[in-house]
Short mmCIF file of N, CA and C in Angstrom, two decimals:
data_model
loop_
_atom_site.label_atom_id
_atom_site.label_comp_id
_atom_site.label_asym_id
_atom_site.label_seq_id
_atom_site.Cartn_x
_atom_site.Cartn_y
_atom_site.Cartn_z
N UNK A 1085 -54.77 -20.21 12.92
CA UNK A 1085 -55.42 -20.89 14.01
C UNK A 1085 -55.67 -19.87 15.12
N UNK A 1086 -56.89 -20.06 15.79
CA UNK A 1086 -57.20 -19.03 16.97
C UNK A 1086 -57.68 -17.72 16.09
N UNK A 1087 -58.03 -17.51 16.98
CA UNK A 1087 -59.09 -15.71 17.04
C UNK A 1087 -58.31 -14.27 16.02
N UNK A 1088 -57.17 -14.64 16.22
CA UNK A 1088 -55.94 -13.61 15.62
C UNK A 1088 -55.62 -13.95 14.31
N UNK A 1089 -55.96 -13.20 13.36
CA UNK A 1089 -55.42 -12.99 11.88
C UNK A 1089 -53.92 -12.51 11.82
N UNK A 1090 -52.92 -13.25 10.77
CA UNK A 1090 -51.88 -12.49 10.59
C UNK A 1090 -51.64 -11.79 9.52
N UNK A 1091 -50.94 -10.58 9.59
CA UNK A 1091 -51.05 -9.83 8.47
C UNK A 1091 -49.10 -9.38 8.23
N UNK A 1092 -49.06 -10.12 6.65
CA UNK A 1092 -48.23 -9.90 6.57
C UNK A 1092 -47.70 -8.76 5.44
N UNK A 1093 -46.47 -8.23 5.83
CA UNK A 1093 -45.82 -7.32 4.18
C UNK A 1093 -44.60 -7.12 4.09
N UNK A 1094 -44.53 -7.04 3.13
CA UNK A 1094 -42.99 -7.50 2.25
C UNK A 1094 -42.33 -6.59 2.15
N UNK A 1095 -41.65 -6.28 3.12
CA UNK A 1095 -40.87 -5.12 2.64
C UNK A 1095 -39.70 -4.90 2.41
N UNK A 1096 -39.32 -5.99 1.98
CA UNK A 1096 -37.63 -6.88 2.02
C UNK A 1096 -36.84 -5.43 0.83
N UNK A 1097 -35.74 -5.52 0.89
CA UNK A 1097 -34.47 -4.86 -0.29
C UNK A 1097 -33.54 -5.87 -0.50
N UNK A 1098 -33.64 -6.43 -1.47
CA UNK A 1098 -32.17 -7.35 -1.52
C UNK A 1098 -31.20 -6.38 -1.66
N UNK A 1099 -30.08 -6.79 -0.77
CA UNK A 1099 -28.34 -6.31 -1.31
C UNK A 1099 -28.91 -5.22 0.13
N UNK A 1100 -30.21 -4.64 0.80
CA UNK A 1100 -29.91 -3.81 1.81
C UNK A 1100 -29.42 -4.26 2.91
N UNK A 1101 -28.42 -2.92 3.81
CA UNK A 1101 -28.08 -3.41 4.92
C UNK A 1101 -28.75 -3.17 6.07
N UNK A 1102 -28.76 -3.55 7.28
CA UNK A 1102 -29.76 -2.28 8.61
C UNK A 1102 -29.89 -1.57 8.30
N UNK A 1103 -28.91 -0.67 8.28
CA UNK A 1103 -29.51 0.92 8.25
C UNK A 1103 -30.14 1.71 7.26
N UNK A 1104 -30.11 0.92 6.47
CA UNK A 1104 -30.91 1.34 4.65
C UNK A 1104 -32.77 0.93 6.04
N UNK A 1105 -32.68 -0.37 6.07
CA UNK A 1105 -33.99 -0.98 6.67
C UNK A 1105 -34.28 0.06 8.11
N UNK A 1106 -33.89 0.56 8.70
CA UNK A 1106 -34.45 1.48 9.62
C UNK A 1106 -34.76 2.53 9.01
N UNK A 1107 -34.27 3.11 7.91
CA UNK A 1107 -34.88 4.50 7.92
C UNK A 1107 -36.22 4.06 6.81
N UNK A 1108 -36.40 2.85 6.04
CA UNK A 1108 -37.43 2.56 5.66
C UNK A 1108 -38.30 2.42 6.52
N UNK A 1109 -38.51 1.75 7.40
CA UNK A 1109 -39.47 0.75 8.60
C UNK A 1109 -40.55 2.03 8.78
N UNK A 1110 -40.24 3.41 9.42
CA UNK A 1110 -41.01 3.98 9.41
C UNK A 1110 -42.13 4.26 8.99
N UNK A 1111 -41.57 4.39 7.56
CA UNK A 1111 -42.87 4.85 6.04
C UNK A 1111 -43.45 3.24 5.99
N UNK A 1112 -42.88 2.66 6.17
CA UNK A 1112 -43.20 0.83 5.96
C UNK A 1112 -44.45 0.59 6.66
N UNK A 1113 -44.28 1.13 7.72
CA UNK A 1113 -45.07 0.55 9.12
C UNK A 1113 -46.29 1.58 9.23
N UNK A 1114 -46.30 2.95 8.49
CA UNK A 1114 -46.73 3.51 8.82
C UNK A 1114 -48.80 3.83 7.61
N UNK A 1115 -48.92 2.36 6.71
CA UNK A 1115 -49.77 2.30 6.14
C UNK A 1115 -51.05 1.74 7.50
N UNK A 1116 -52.37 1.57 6.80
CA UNK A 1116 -53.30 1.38 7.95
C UNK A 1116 -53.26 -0.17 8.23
N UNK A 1117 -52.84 -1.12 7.14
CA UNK A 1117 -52.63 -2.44 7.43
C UNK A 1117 -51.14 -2.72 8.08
N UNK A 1118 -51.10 -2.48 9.62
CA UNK A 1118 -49.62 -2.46 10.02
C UNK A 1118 -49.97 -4.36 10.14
N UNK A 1119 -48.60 -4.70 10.24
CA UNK A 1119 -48.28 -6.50 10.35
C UNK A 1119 -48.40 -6.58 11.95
N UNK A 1120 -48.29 -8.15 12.46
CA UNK A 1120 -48.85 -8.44 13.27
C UNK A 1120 -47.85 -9.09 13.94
N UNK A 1121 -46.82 -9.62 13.00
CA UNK A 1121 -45.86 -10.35 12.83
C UNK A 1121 -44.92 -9.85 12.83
N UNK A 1122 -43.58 -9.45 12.64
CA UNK A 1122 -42.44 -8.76 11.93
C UNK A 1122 -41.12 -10.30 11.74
N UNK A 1123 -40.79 -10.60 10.89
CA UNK A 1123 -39.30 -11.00 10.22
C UNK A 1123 -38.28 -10.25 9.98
N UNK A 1124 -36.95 -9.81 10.76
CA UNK A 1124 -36.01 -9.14 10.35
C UNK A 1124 -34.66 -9.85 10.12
N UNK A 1125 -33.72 -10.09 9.26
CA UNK A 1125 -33.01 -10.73 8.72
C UNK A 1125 -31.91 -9.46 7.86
N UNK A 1126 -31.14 -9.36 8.99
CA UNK A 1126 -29.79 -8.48 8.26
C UNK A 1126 -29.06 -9.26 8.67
N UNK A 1127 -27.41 -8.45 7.76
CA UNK A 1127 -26.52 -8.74 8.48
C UNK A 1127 -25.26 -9.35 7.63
N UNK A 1128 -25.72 -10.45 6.43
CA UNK A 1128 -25.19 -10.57 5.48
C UNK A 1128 -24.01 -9.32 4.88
N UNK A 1129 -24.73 -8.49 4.50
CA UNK A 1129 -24.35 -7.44 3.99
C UNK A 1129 -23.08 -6.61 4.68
N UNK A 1130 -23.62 -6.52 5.78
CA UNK A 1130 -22.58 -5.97 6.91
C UNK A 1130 -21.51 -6.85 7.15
N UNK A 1131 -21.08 -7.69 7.26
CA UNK A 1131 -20.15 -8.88 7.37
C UNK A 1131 -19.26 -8.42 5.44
N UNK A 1132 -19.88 -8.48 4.62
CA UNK A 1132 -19.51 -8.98 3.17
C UNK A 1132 -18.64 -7.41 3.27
N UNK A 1133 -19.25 -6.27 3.29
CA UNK A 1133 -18.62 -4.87 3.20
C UNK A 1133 -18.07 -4.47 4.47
N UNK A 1134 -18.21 -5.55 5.36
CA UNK A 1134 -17.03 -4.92 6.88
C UNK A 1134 -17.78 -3.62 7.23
N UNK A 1135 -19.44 -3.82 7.20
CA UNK A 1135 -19.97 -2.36 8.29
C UNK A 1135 -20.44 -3.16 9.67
N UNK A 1136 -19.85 -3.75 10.08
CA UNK A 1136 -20.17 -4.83 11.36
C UNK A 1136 -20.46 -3.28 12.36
N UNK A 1137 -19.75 -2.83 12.48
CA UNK A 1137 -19.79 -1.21 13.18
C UNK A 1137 -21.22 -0.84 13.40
N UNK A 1138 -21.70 -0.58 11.89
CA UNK A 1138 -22.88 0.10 11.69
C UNK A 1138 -23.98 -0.71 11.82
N UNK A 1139 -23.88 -2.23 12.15
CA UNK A 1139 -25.19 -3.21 11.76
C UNK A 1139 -25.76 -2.55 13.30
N UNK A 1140 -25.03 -3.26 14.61
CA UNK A 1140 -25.76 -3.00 15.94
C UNK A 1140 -26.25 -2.09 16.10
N UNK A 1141 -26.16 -0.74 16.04
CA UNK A 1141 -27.03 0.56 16.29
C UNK A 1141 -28.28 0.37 15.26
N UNK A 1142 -28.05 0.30 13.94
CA UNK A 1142 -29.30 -0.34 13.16
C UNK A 1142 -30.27 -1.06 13.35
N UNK A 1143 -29.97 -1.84 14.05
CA UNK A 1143 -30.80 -3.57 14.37
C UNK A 1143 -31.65 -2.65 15.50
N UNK A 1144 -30.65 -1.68 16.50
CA UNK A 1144 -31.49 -1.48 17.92
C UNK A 1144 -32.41 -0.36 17.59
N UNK A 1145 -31.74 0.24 16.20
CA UNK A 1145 -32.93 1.39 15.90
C UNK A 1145 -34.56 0.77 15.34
N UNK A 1146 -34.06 -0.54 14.10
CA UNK A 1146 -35.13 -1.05 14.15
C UNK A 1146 -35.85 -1.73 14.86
N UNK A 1147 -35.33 -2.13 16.18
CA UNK A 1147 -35.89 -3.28 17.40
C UNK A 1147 -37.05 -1.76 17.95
N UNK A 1148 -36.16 -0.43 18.05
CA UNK A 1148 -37.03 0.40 18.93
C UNK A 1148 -38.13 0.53 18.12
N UNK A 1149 -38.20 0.75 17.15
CA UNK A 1149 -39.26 1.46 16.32
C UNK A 1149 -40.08 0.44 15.91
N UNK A 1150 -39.87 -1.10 16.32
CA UNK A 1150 -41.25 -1.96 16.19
C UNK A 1150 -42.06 -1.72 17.47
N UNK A 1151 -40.84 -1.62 18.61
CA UNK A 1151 -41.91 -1.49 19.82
C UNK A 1151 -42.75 -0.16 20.13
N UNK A 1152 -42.35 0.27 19.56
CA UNK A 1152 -43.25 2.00 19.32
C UNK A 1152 -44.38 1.60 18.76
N UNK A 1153 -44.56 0.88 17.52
CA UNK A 1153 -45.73 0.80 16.89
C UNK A 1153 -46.33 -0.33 17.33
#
């Protein structure tokens, strides 16, 4: 609805945690059809293997690097 197309892509990993997904996002984001949208959904993982540590710096690396692009 409205003037704006959404463009979406899949760039899911099952079983990945944040920080697997930040150092992807880059190469992810970096085709000519970038999304319009973004869905991010960690965290599971981090809880199940006790990297609760490592999720927050992850999440904020991937929060920065959407607002870059």
């Amino acid at each position: 609805e409205g003037d704006t197309a959404v463009k979406f892509i899949n760039g899911g990993s099952g079983g990945e945690q944040a920080a697997g997904g930040a150092k992807r996002l880059k190469k992810l984001l970096s085709g000519t059809d970038k999304p319009t949208v973004c869905v991010v959904c960690y965290g599971t993982c981090e809880l199940t293997f006790k990297n609760e540590k490592s999720f927050t710096p992850a999440m904020k690396e991937i929060v920065k690097l959407l607002k870059e692009e």
